Tab-separated table of C-alpha atoms in Angstrom:
chain	number	residue	atom	x	y	z
A	1	MET	CA	110.819	234.029	130.129
A	2	ARG	CA	108.821	236.993	131.302
A	3	SER	CA	111.504	239.046	130.009
A	4	GLN	CA	112.100	238.016	127.035
A	5	HIS	CA	108.295	237.777	125.413
A	6	GLU	CA	107.055	241.330	127.179
A	7	PRO	CA	109.332	243.527	124.905
A	8	GLN	CA	108.246	241.280	121.995
A	9	VAL	CA	104.602	242.318	122.808
A	10	PHE	CA	104.919	245.601	123.598
A	11	SER	CA	106.718	246.496	119.706
A	12	ALA	CA	103.840	244.183	118.887
A	13	VAL	CA	101.729	246.077	120.004
A	14	ILE	CA	102.853	249.078	119.451
A	15	LYS	CA	103.327	248.365	115.682
A	16	ASN	CA	98.890	247.787	115.640
A	17	SER	CA	97.865	250.648	117.016
A	18	ILE	CA	99.929	253.420	117.828
A	19	MET	CA	101.089	256.002	115.524
A	20	GLN	CA	104.664	257.315	114.889
A	21	GLY	CA	104.951	260.341	117.056
A	22	ASP	CA	102.368	259.503	119.468
A	23	ILE	CA	102.667	258.967	123.666
A	24	LEU	CA	103.192	256.482	125.153
A	25	CYS	CA	102.851	257.088	128.987
A	26	GLU	CA	105.544	255.575	130.597
A	27	THR	CA	103.605	253.280	133.581
A	28	SER	CA	101.814	251.147	133.143
A	29	ASN	CA	98.011	251.359	133.301
A	30	ASN	CA	97.023	249.338	136.359
A	31	TYR	CA	93.297	249.296	135.744
A	32	LEU	CA	91.665	246.913	134.550
A	33	ILE	CA	88.432	247.506	132.807
A	34	THR	CA	85.322	245.212	134.067
A	35	LYS	CA	82.188	247.018	133.412
A	36	THR	CA	81.064	248.724	130.263
A	37	SER	CA	77.862	249.112	128.239
A	38	LEU	CA	78.388	247.038	126.260
A	39	MET	CA	79.747	243.144	128.044
A	40	PRO	CA	79.126	244.115	131.604
A	41	ASP	CA	81.145	241.481	133.400
A	42	LEU	CA	84.668	240.213	131.392
A	43	SER	CA	85.677	237.404	132.867
A	44	TRP	CA	87.812	234.624	130.726
A	45	ASP	CA	84.343	233.497	130.862
A	46	ASN	CA	82.598	236.438	128.984
A	47	LEU	CA	86.094	236.692	126.383
A	48	ARG	CA	85.794	233.090	125.414
A	49	ILE	CA	82.512	233.638	123.201
A	50	PRO	CA	83.311	232.198	120.113
A	51	GLU	CA	81.031	235.101	118.335
A	52	ILE	CA	78.067	236.959	119.693
A	53	SER	CA	75.585	239.091	118.794
A	54	ILE	CA	74.299	242.458	120.736
A	55	TYR	CA	71.660	245.935	119.190
A	56	GLY	CA	72.507	244.156	115.631
A	57	MET	CA	76.591	244.798	116.731
A	58	THR	CA	78.393	241.176	115.390
A	59	ILE	CA	80.954	241.469	119.424
A	60	ILE	CA	83.014	238.196	118.656
A	61	GLY	CA	85.744	237.083	121.270
A	62	PHE	CA	88.768	235.145	122.137
A	63	PRO	CA	87.127	231.817	121.612
A	64	HIS	CA	91.141	230.709	122.065
A	65	LEU	CA	91.454	232.319	125.590
A	66	ARG	CA	92.930	230.158	128.035
A	67	LYS	CA	92.896	230.618	131.911
A	68	GLU	CA	95.717	231.159	132.389
A	69	THR	CA	96.663	233.891	130.525
A	70	TYR	CA	93.609	236.133	131.382
A	71	ASP	CA	94.807	234.840	135.694
A	72	ASN	CA	98.147	235.826	134.684
A	73	TRP	CA	96.944	239.439	132.817
A	74	ILE	CA	94.927	239.931	136.266
A	75	SER	CA	97.686	239.613	138.048
A	76	ILE	CA	100.904	241.618	136.886
A	77	ASN	CA	98.017	244.196	137.016
A	78	ASN	CA	97.349	244.948	140.379
A	79	GLN	CA	100.414	247.267	140.340
A	80	PRO	CA	101.240	250.073	138.514
A	81	SER	CA	104.876	249.126	136.645
A	82	PHE	CA	107.091	251.081	134.852
A	83	LEU	CA	107.673	250.155	131.198
A	84	THR	CA	110.947	252.051	129.593
A	85	PRO	CA	113.099	248.705	130.388
A	86	LEU	CA	110.311	246.673	128.896
A	87	MET	CA	110.299	249.015	125.712
A	88	THR	CA	112.524	247.972	122.330
A	89	ASN	CA	110.370	250.555	120.178
A	90	LEU	CA	112.051	253.514	119.619
A	91	GLN	CA	108.990	255.136	117.708
A	92	ILE	CA	106.960	256.241	120.479
A	93	ASN	CA	107.288	258.774	122.621
A	94	LEU	CA	107.014	256.747	125.661
A	95	VAL	CA	107.467	260.365	129.057
A	96	SER	CA	105.882	260.055	133.267
A	97	LYS	CA	102.218	261.137	134.312
A	98	GLU	CA	103.832	264.596	135.712
A	99	GLU	CA	104.614	265.177	131.744
A	100	LEU	CA	101.312	264.285	130.512
A	101	LYS	CA	98.994	266.482	132.588
A	102	LYS	CA	101.454	269.492	131.269
A	103	LEU	CA	101.627	268.303	127.782
A	104	GLU	CA	98.052	268.239	127.950
A	105	LYS	CA	97.536	271.794	128.126
A	106	ARG	CA	100.158	272.477	125.139
A	107	THR	CA	98.072	273.892	121.896
A	108	ASP	CA	100.442	272.020	120.414
A	109	TYR	CA	100.112	268.574	121.967
A	110	LEU	CA	96.066	269.342	121.667
A	111	TRP	CA	95.366	266.828	118.646
A	112	SER	CA	98.346	263.587	119.828
A	113	THR	CA	96.867	260.762	120.764
A	114	ILE	CA	97.638	259.421	123.964
A	115	TYR	CA	98.266	255.447	124.936
A	116	THR	CA	98.456	253.688	128.334
A	117	LEU	CA	99.264	250.631	128.849
A	118	THR	CA	98.890	247.781	130.314
A	119	ARG	CA	102.000	244.624	130.882
A	120	PRO	CA	100.511	241.386	129.199
A	121	GLY	CA	99.734	238.163	131.228
A	122	PHE	CA	100.778	235.385	128.992
A	123	SER	CA	100.386	232.397	129.367
A	124	GLN	CA	102.639	229.423	130.617
A	125	ASP	CA	104.080	227.844	127.574
A	126	PHE	CA	104.515	232.306	126.490
A	127	SER	CA	102.331	231.200	122.943
A	128	GLN	CA	99.904	233.636	123.588
A	129	ALA	CA	99.073	237.375	125.872
A	130	LEU	CA	96.474	239.147	126.991
A	131	ILE	CA	97.208	243.365	126.963
A	132	GLN	CA	94.862	246.711	127.321
A	133	ILE	CA	94.692	249.429	125.465
A	134	THR	CA	93.712	252.748	125.771
A	135	GLY	CA	94.072	256.178	124.181
A	136	TYR	CA	92.713	259.792	124.273
A	137	CYS	CA	93.399	262.748	123.471
A	138	ALA	CA	93.081	265.880	124.614
A	139	ALA	CA	91.393	267.882	122.152
A	140	ILE	CA	87.408	266.610	122.166
A	141	PRO	CA	86.633	263.427	124.617
A	142	CYS	CA	87.385	260.865	122.692
A	143	SER	CA	88.552	257.959	123.917
A	144	TYR	CA	88.870	253.740	123.056
A	145	GLY	CA	90.064	250.536	125.741
A	146	ASN	CA	90.189	247.621	123.545
A	147	LEU	CA	91.547	244.072	125.240
A	148	LEU	CA	94.348	242.258	122.013
A	149	TYR	CA	94.891	239.007	121.843
A	150	LEU	CA	97.831	238.011	121.154
A	151	GLU	CA	99.754	234.675	119.842
A	152	GLY	CA	103.443	234.052	119.595
A	153	THR	CA	105.540	231.728	117.762
A	154	GLY	CA	109.741	231.315	118.448
A	155	GLU	CA	110.549	235.027	118.528
A	156	GLN	CA	107.273	236.694	116.822
A	157	TRP	CA	104.321	237.810	118.186
A	158	GLN	CA	101.155	238.869	116.321
A	159	VAL	CA	97.848	240.027	117.430
A	160	LYS	CA	94.547	238.451	116.264
A	161	SER	CA	92.113	239.847	117.712
A	162	SER	CA	90.586	242.950	119.211
A	163	TYR	CA	87.565	243.239	122.101
A	164	GLY	CA	86.880	246.958	122.444
A	165	LEU	CA	85.739	247.720	125.597
A	166	TYR	CA	84.821	251.804	124.613
A	167	ASN	CA	84.426	254.026	122.469
A	168	GLN	CA	83.623	257.673	123.744
């Protein structure tokens, strides 16, 4: 059943976060960010906060995130995975880690945004998903990471909330 929903979640994330022509690493990112300057512990309990104010910023968590979704996300991302068979959106350029290193040095790709995704974690009834996206540009030391909470109804998945991990 997972194989039915995973391409739909990737498609929703790409539509929400990635522009046509951007680059996505074809291997999943198994490095889950667990510490940030805003929230030192990205445990399930801390992600479920409805809202918190830190240094004048309002941070909205994922109050409906189920423990099973979080646990599935952690367990599925223990090892990197090959994403190509799971992708149905051809508007994104999937490249290997080796190709990424070459592209970073080419001036015509200097301002391209390069993304990595984790595999999504799902609830048992496949009504919610949790996924991490990171992006960076080779030209500037700017990068970001977000956790995305998605809800699914039938064949449709929609990003409902985003939790900023870092932005530099």
